Short mmCIF file of C-alpha atoms and ligand atoms in Angstrom, two decimals:
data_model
loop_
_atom_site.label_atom_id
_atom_site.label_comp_id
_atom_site.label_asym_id
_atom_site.label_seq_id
_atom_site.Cartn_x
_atom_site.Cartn_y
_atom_site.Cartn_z
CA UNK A 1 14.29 -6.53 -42.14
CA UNK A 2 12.24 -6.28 -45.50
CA UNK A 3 12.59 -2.75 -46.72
CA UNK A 4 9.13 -1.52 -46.22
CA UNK A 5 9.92 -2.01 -42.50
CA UNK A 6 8.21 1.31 -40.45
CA UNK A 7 10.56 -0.21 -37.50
CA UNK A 8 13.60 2.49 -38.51
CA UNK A 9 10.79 5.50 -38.78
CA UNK A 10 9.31 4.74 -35.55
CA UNK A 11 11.95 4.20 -33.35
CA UNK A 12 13.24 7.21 -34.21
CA UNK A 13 9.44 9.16 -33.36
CA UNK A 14 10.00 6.94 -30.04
CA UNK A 15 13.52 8.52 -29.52
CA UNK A 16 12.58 12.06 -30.47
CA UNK A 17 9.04 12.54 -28.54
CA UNK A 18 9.73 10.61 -25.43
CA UNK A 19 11.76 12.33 -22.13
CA UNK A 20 14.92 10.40 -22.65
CA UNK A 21 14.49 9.01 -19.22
CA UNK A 22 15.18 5.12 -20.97
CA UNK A 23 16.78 3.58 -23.85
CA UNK A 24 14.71 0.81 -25.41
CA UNK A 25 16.62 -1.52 -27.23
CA UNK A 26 16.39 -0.40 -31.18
CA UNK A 27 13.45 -2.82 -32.07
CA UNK A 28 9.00 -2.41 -32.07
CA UNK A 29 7.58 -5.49 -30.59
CA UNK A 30 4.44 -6.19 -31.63
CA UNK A 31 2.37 -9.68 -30.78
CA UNK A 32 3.23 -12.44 -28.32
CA UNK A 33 2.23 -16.10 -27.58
CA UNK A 34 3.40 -17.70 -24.31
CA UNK A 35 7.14 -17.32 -23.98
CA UNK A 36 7.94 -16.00 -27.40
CA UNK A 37 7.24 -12.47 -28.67
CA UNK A 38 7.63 -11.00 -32.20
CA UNK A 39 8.81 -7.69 -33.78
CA UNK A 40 6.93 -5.79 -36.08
CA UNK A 41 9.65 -7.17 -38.61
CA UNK A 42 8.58 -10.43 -38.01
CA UNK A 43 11.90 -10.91 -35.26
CA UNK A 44 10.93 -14.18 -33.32
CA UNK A 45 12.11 -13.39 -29.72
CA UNK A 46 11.84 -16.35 -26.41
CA UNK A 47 11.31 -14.23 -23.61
CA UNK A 48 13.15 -14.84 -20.61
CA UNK A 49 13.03 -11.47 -19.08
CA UNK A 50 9.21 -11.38 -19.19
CA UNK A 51 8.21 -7.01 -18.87
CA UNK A 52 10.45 -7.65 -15.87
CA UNK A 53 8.86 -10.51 -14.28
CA UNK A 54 5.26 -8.98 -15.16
CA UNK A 55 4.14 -11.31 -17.87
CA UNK A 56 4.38 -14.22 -15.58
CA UNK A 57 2.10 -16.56 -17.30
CA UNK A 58 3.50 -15.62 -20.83
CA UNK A 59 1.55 -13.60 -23.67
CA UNK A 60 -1.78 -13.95 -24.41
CA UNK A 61 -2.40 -16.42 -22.15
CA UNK A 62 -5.97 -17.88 -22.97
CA UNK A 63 -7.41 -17.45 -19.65
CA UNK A 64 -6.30 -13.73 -19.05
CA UNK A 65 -7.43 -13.15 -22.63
CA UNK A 66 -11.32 -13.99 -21.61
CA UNK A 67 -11.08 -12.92 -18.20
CA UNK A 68 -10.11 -9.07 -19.81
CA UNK A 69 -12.62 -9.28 -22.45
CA UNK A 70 -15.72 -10.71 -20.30
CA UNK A 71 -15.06 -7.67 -18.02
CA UNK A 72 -14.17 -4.91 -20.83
CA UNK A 73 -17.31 -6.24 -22.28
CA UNK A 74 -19.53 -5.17 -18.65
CA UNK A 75 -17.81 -2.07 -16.90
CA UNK A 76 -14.80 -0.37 -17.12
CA UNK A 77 -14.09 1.82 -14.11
CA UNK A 78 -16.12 3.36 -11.53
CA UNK A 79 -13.54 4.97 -9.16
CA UNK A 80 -13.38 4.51 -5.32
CA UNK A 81 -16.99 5.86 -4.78
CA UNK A 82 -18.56 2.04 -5.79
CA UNK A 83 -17.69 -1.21 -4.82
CA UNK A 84 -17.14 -3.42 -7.89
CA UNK A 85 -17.27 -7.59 -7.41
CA UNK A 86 -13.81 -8.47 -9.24
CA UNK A 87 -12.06 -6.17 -7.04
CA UNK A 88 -14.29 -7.42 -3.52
CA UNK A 89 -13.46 -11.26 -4.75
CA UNK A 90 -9.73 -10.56 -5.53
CA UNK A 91 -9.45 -8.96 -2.34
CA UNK A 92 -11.01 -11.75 -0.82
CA UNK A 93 -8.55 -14.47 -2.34
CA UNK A 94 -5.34 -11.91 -1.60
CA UNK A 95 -6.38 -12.24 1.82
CA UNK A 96 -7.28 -15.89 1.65
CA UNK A 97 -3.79 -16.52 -0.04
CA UNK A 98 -1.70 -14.80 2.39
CA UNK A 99 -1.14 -13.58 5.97
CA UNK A 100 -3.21 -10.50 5.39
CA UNK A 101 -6.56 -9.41 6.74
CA UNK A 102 -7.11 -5.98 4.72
CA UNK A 103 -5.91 -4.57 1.23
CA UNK A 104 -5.26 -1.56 -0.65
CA UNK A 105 -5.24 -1.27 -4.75
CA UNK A 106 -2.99 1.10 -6.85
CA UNK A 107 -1.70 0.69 -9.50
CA UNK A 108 2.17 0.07 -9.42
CA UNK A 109 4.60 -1.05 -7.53
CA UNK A 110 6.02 2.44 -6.17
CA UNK A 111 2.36 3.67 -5.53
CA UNK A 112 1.89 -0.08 -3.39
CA UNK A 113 5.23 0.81 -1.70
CA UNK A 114 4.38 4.40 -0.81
CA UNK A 115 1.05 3.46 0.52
CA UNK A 116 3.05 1.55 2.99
CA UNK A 117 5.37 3.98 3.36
CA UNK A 118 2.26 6.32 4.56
CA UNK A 119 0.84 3.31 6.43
CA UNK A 120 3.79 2.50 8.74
CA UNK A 121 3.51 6.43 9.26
CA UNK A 122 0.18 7.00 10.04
CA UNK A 123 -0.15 3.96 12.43
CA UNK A 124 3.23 4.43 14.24
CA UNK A 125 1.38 8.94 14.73
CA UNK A 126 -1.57 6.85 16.37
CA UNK A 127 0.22 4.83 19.06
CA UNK A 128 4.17 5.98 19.31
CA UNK A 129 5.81 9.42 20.24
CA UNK A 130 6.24 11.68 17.85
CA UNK A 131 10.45 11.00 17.10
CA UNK A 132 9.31 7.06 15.96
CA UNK A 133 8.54 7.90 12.00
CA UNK A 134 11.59 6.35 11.28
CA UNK A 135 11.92 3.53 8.48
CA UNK A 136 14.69 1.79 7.82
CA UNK A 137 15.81 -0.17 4.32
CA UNK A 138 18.60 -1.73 2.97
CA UNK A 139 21.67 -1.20 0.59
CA UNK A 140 21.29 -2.46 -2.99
CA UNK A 141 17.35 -2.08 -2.82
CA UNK A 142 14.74 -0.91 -4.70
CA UNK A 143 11.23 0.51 -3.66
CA UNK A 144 10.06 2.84 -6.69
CA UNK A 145 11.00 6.06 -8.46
CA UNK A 146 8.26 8.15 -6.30
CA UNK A 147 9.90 10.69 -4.35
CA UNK A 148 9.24 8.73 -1.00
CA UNK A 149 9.96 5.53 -2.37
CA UNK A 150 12.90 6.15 -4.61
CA UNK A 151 14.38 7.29 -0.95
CA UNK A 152 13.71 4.45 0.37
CA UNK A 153 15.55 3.24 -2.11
CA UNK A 154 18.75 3.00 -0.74
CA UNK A 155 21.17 3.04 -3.55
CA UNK A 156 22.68 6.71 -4.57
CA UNK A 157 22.28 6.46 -7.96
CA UNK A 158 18.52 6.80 -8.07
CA UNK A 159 18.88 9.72 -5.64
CA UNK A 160 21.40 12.11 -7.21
CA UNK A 161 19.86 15.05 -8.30
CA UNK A 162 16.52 15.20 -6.85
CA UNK A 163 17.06 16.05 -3.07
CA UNK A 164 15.98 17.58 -0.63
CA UNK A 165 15.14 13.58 -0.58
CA UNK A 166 11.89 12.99 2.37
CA UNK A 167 13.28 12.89 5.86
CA UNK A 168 13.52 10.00 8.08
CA UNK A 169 14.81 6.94 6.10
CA UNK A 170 17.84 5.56 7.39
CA UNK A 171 19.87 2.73 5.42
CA UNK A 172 21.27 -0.92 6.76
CA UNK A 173 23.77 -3.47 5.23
CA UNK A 174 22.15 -5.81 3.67
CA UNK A 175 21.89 -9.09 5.47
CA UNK A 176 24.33 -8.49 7.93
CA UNK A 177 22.75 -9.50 11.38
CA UNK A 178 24.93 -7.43 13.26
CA UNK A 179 24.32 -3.97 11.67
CA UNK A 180 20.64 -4.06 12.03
CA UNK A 181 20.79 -5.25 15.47
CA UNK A 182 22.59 -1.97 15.82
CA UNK A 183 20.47 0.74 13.57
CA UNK A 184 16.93 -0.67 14.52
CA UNK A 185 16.01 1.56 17.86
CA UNK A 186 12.98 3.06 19.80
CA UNK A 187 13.15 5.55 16.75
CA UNK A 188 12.14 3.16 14.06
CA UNK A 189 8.28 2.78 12.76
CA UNK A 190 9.10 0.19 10.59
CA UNK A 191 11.68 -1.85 8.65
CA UNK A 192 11.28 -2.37 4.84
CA UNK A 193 12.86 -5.52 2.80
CA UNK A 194 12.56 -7.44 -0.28
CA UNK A 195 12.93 -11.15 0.75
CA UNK A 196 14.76 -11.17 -2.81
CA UNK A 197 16.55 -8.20 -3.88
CA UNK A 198 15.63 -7.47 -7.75
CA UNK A 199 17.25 -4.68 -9.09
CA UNK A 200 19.96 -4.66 -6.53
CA UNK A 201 21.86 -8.11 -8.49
CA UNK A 202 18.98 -10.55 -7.53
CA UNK A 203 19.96 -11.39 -3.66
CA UNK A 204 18.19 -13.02 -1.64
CA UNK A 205 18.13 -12.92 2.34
CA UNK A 206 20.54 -14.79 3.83
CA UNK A 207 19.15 -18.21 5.53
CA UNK A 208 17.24 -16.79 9.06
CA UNK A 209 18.00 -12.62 8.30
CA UNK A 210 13.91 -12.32 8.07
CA UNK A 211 13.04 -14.40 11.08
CA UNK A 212 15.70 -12.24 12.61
CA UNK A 213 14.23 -8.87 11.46
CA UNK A 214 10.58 -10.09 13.01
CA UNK A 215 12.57 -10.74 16.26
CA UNK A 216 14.09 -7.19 16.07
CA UNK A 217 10.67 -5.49 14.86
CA UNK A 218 8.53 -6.94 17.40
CA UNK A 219 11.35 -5.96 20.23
CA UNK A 220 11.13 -2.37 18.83
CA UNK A 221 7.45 -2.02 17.99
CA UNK A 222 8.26 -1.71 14.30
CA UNK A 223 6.34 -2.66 10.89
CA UNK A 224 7.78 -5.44 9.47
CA UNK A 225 7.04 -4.68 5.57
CA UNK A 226 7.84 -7.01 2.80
CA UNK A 227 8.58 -6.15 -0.92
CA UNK A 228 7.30 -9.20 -2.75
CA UNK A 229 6.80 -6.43 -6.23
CA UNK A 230 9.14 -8.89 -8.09
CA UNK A 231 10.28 -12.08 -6.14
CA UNK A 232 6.35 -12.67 -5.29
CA UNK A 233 3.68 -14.46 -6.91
CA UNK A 234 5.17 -17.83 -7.24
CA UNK A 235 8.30 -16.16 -9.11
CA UNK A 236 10.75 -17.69 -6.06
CA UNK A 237 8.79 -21.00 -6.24
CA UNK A 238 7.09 -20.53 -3.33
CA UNK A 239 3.87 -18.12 -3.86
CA UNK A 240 5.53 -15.29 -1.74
CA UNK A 241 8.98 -15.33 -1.44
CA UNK A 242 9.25 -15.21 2.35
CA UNK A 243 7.43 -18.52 2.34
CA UNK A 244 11.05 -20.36 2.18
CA UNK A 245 11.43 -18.89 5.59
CA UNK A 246 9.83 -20.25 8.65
CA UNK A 247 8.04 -17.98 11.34
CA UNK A 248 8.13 -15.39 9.38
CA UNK A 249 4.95 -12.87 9.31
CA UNK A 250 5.10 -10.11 8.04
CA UNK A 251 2.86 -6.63 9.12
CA UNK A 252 2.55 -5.47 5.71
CA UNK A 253 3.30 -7.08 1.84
CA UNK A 254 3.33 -5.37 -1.06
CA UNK A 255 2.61 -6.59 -4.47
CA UNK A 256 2.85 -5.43 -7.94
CA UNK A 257 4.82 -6.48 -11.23
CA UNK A 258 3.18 -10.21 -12.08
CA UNK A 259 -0.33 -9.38 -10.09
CA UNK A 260 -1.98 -7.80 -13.11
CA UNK A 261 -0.44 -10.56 -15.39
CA UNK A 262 0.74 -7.35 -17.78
CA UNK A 263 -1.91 -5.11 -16.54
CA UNK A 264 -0.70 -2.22 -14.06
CA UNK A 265 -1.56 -3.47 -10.51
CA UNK A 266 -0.30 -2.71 -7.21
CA UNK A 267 -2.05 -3.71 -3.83
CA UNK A 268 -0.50 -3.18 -0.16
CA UNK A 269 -1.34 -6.11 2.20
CA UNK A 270 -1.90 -5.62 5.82
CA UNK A 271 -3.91 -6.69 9.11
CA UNK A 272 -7.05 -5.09 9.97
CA UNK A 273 -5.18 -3.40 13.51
CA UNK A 274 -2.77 -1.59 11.02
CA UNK A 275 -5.27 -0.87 8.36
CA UNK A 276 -7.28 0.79 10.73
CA UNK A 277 -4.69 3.75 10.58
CA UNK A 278 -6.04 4.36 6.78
CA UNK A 279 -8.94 6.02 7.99
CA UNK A 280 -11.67 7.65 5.38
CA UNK A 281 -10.01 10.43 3.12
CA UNK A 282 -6.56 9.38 4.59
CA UNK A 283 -5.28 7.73 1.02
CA UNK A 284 -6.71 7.13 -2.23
CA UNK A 285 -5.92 6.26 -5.70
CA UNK A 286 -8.20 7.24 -8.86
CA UNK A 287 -7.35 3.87 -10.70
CA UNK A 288 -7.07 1.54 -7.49
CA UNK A 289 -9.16 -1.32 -7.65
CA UNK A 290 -9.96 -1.32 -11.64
CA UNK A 291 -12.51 -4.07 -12.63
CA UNK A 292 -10.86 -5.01 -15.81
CA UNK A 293 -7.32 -5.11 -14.33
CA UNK A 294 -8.83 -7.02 -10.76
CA UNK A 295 -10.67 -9.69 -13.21
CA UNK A 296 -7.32 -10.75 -15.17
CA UNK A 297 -5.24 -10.46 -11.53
CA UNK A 298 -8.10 -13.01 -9.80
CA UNK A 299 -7.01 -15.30 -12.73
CA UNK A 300 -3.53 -14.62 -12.17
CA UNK A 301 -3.50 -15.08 -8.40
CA UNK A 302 -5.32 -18.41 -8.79
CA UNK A 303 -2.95 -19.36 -11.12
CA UNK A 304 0.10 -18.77 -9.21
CA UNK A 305 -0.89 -20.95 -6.67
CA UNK A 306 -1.68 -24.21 -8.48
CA UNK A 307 0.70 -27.11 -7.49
CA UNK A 308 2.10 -27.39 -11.41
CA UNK A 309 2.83 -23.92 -11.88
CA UNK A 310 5.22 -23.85 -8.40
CA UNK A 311 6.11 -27.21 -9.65
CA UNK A 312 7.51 -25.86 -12.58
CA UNK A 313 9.04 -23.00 -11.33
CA UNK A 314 11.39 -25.13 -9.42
CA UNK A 315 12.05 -27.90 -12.12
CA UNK A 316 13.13 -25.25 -15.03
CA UNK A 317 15.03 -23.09 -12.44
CA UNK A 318 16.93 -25.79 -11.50
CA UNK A 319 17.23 -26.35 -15.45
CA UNK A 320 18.21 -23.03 -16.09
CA UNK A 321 21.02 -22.52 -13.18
CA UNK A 322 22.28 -25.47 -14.13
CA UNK A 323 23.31 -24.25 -17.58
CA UNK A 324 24.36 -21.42 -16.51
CA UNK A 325 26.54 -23.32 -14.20
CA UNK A 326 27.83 -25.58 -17.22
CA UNK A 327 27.85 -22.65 -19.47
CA UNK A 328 30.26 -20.58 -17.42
CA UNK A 329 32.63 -23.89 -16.71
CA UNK A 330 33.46 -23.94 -20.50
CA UNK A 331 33.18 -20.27 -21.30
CA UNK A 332 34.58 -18.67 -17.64
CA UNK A 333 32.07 -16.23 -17.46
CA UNK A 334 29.91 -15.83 -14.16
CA UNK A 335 31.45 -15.68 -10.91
CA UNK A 336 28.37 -16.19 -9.01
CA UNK A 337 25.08 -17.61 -10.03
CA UNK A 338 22.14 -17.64 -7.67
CA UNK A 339 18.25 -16.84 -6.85
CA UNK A 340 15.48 -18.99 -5.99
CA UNK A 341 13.07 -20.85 -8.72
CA UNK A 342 13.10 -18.34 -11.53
CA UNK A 343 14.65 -15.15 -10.65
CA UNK A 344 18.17 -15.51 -11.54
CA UNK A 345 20.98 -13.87 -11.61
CA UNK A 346 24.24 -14.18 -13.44
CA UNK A 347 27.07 -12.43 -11.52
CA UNK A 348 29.68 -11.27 -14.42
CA UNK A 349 34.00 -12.07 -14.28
CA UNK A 350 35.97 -9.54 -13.28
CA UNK A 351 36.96 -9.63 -17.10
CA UNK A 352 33.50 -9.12 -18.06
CA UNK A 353 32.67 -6.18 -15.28
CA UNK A 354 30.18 -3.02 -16.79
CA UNK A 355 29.65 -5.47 -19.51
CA UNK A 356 25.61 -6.42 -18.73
CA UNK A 357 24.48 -4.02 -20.76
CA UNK A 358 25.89 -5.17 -23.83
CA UNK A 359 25.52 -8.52 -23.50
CA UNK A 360 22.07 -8.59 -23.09
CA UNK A 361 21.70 -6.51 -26.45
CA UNK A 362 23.76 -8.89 -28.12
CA UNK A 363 21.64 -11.66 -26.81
CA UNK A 364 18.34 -9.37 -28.43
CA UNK A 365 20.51 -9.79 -31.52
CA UNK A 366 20.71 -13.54 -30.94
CA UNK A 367 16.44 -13.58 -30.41
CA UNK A 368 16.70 -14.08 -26.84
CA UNK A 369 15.68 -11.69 -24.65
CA UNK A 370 17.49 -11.36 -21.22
CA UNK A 371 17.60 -8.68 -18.66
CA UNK A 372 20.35 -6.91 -16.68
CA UNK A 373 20.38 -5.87 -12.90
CA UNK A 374 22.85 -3.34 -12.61
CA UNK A 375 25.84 -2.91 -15.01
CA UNK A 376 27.38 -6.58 -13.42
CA UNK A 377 24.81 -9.43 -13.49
CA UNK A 378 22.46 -10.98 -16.26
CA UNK A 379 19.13 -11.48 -15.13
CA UNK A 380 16.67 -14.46 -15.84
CA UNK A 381 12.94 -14.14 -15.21
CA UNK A 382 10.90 -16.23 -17.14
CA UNK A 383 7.43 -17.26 -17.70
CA UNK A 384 6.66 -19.35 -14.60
CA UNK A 385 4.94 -21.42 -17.14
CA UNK A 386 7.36 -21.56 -19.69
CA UNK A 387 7.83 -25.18 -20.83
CA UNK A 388 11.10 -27.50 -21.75
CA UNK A 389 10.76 -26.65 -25.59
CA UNK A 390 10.76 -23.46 -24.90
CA UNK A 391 13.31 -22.77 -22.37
CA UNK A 392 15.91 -24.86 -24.45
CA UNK A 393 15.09 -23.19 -27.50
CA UNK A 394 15.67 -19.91 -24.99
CA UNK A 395 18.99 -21.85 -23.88
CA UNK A 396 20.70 -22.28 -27.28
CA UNK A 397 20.46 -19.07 -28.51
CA UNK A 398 21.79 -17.43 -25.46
CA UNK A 399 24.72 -20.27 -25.61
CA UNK A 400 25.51 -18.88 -28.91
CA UNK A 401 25.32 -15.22 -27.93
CA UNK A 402 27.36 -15.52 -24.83
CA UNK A 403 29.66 -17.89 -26.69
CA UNK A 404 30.33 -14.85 -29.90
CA UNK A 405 30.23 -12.16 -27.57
CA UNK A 406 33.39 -10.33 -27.16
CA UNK A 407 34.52 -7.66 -24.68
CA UNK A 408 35.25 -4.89 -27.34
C1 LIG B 501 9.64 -2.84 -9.91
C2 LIG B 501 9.75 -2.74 -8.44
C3 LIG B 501 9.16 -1.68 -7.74
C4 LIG B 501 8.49 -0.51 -8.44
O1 LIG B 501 7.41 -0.92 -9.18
P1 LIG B 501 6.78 0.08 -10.29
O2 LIG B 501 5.55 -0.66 -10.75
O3 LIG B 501 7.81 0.25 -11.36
O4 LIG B 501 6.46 1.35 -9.61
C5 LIG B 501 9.25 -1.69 -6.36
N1 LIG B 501 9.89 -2.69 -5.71
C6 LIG B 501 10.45 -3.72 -6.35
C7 LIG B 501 11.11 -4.80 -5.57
C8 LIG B 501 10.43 -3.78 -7.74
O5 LIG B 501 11.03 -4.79 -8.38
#
């Protein structure tokens, strides 16, 4: 750090004007180029943790680059009054990628979660009695901080403090067959699930769990509703995650995270018979639908589905757990290492538990950038594109972080 650094001066602005509701790591990034990212004190990071799976094709990837200046350079924003054509076309091409018929655009993940959330209500108050409203999710997952969605959220942690939570959310073991065979009744409107839980450690769905919650939904008359906000867009190696099941369709997807490719994005996915529930002045969203924003995702989204890019995502994943795999042989470190393509996680030794926390800092210190989920497993997401050069440069400096970091 040269001593005319500003980093020191405004970090500490950063700490003393924003709600302390985070703790950034001590550093002021500044520019990026494909997997690597720099500090305002010239700090050459590789990115592996990627805004949390958001910058999916890297930084300042050329193509995103043009796409947001040809449309800043036309129109802005219009609001929900006008039709714009980069939101129409990427519409058009969600629908055409997917199972989907109809879609809604917000602008985050929680927002694309709650309009589901409001959905699965609204439909289940045009065709079902009024005592089947309820929605049920499962243990270790994670919807959103809004007030509806950080209930569905079914992990206490998030909830403490701000009750009365919404009503009508009830909460299921995590792939355990049994237990939702059990919970799912006349009662329930719909059944919530990411086909790869993020936050919760990076799990994904046991082998047959989603065909199994279709079964159970379509028994019930329930929503089937996917969470594809982080293990979607090619991130598993499929371009939706539930893609590595069979037979499974979902009623309702939502997306977020690496849609925007950096820009804030959210979009709910649906068929036109649900959709229909969303009638005029039912829902809305100021933002929803940007042009700017829709032009970079339509890049993104075609992107995402190119036979390289999947490719890829399944050649360095396969690199990358492997590593791991070799790393924790000689250094006894993971317990557990698992995922699909490039959302990994890194289950921490008993010897190592709490410890996430401060080993990704001490990776930051080693110019690798990693991410936690929860206090007990390191978390790898990144760039779907990122290429051999890259990733092993990414490789050896988290070898040598993980091989000087000590427990106290
Ligand atoms: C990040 C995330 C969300 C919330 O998205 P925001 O854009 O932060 O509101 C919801 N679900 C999953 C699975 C996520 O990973």
């Amino acid at each position: 750090m040269n001593s005319e650094s500003q980093s020191p001066d405004l970090i500490k602005k950063g700490q003393g004007y924003y709600v302390p509701n985070y703790k950034p790591r001590e550093i002021i990034l500044d520019h990026g180029k494909g997997a690597r990212i720099w500090d305002l004190d010239g700090n050459e990071y590789i990115d592996l943790g990627t805004g949390i799976s958001v910058n999916s094709l890297g930084h300042q990837d050329p193509e995103l680059v043009d796409a947001l200046i040809t449309q800043a350079k036309r129109l802005w924003h219009t609001s929900n009054i006008y039709f714009t054509e980069p939101a129409i076309r990427l519409a058009e091409e969600l629908v055409q990628a997917s199972f989907a018929e109809r879609v809604y655009f917000c602008n985050s993940g929680g927002e694309a979660n709650e309009a589901a959330i409001k959905l699965a209500r609204k439909h289940s108050s045009r065709h079902f009695p009024a005592d089947k409203r309820e929605i049920i999710t499962f243990k270790g997952s994670f919807h959103g901080r809004t007030l509806a969605t950080v209930t569905a959220t079914a992990q206490p942690k998030y909830h403490e403090g701000f009750e009365p939570l919404p009503g009508g959310f009830t909460y299921c073991p995590f792939n355990d067959f049994e237990a939702i065979e059990t919970t799912i009744s006349e009662k329930t409107c719909a059944v919530l699930i990411e086909p790869i839980q993020g936050e919760g450690g990076i799990v994904p769905t046991a082998p047959g769990f989603l065909k199994h919650l279709r079964e159970l939904c379509d028994r019930h008359q329930a929503l089937l509703m996917l969470d594809e906000i982080q293990c979607g867009m090619a991130r598993s190696g499929r371009v939706f995650a539930h893609q590595w099941e069979q037979g499974v369709t979902p009623d309702v997807m939502t997306l977020a995270k690496a849609l925007g490719g950096g820009l804030p994005i959210g979009a709910m996915l649906t068929k036109s018979k649900i959709a229909a529930a969303l009638k005029v002045g039912t829902h809305g969203s100021t933002f929803g639908g940007n042009p700017v924003v829709a032009s970079v995702a339509r890049v993104v989204l075609r992107r995402v589905q190119q036979p390289e890019l999947l490719d890829n995502v399944r050649k360095q994943g396969a690199v990358l757990q492997e590593h791991l795999k070799q790393l924790s042989e000689s250094l006894d470190l993971f317990k557990e290492i698992r995922g699909r393509g490039l959302m990994i996680g890194a289950v921490l030794n008993d010897t190592l538990e709490g410890k996430a926390g401060k080993i990704t800092e001490h990776c930051r210190a080693h110019l690798v950038l990693v991410l936690q989920a929860g206090p007990n497993v390191l978390r790898f997401l990144p760039p779907l594109n990122i290429t051999d050069e890259d990733l092993e440069e990414g490789l050896k400096r988290l070898d040598s972080a993980l091989r000087t970091f000590s427990v106290d």
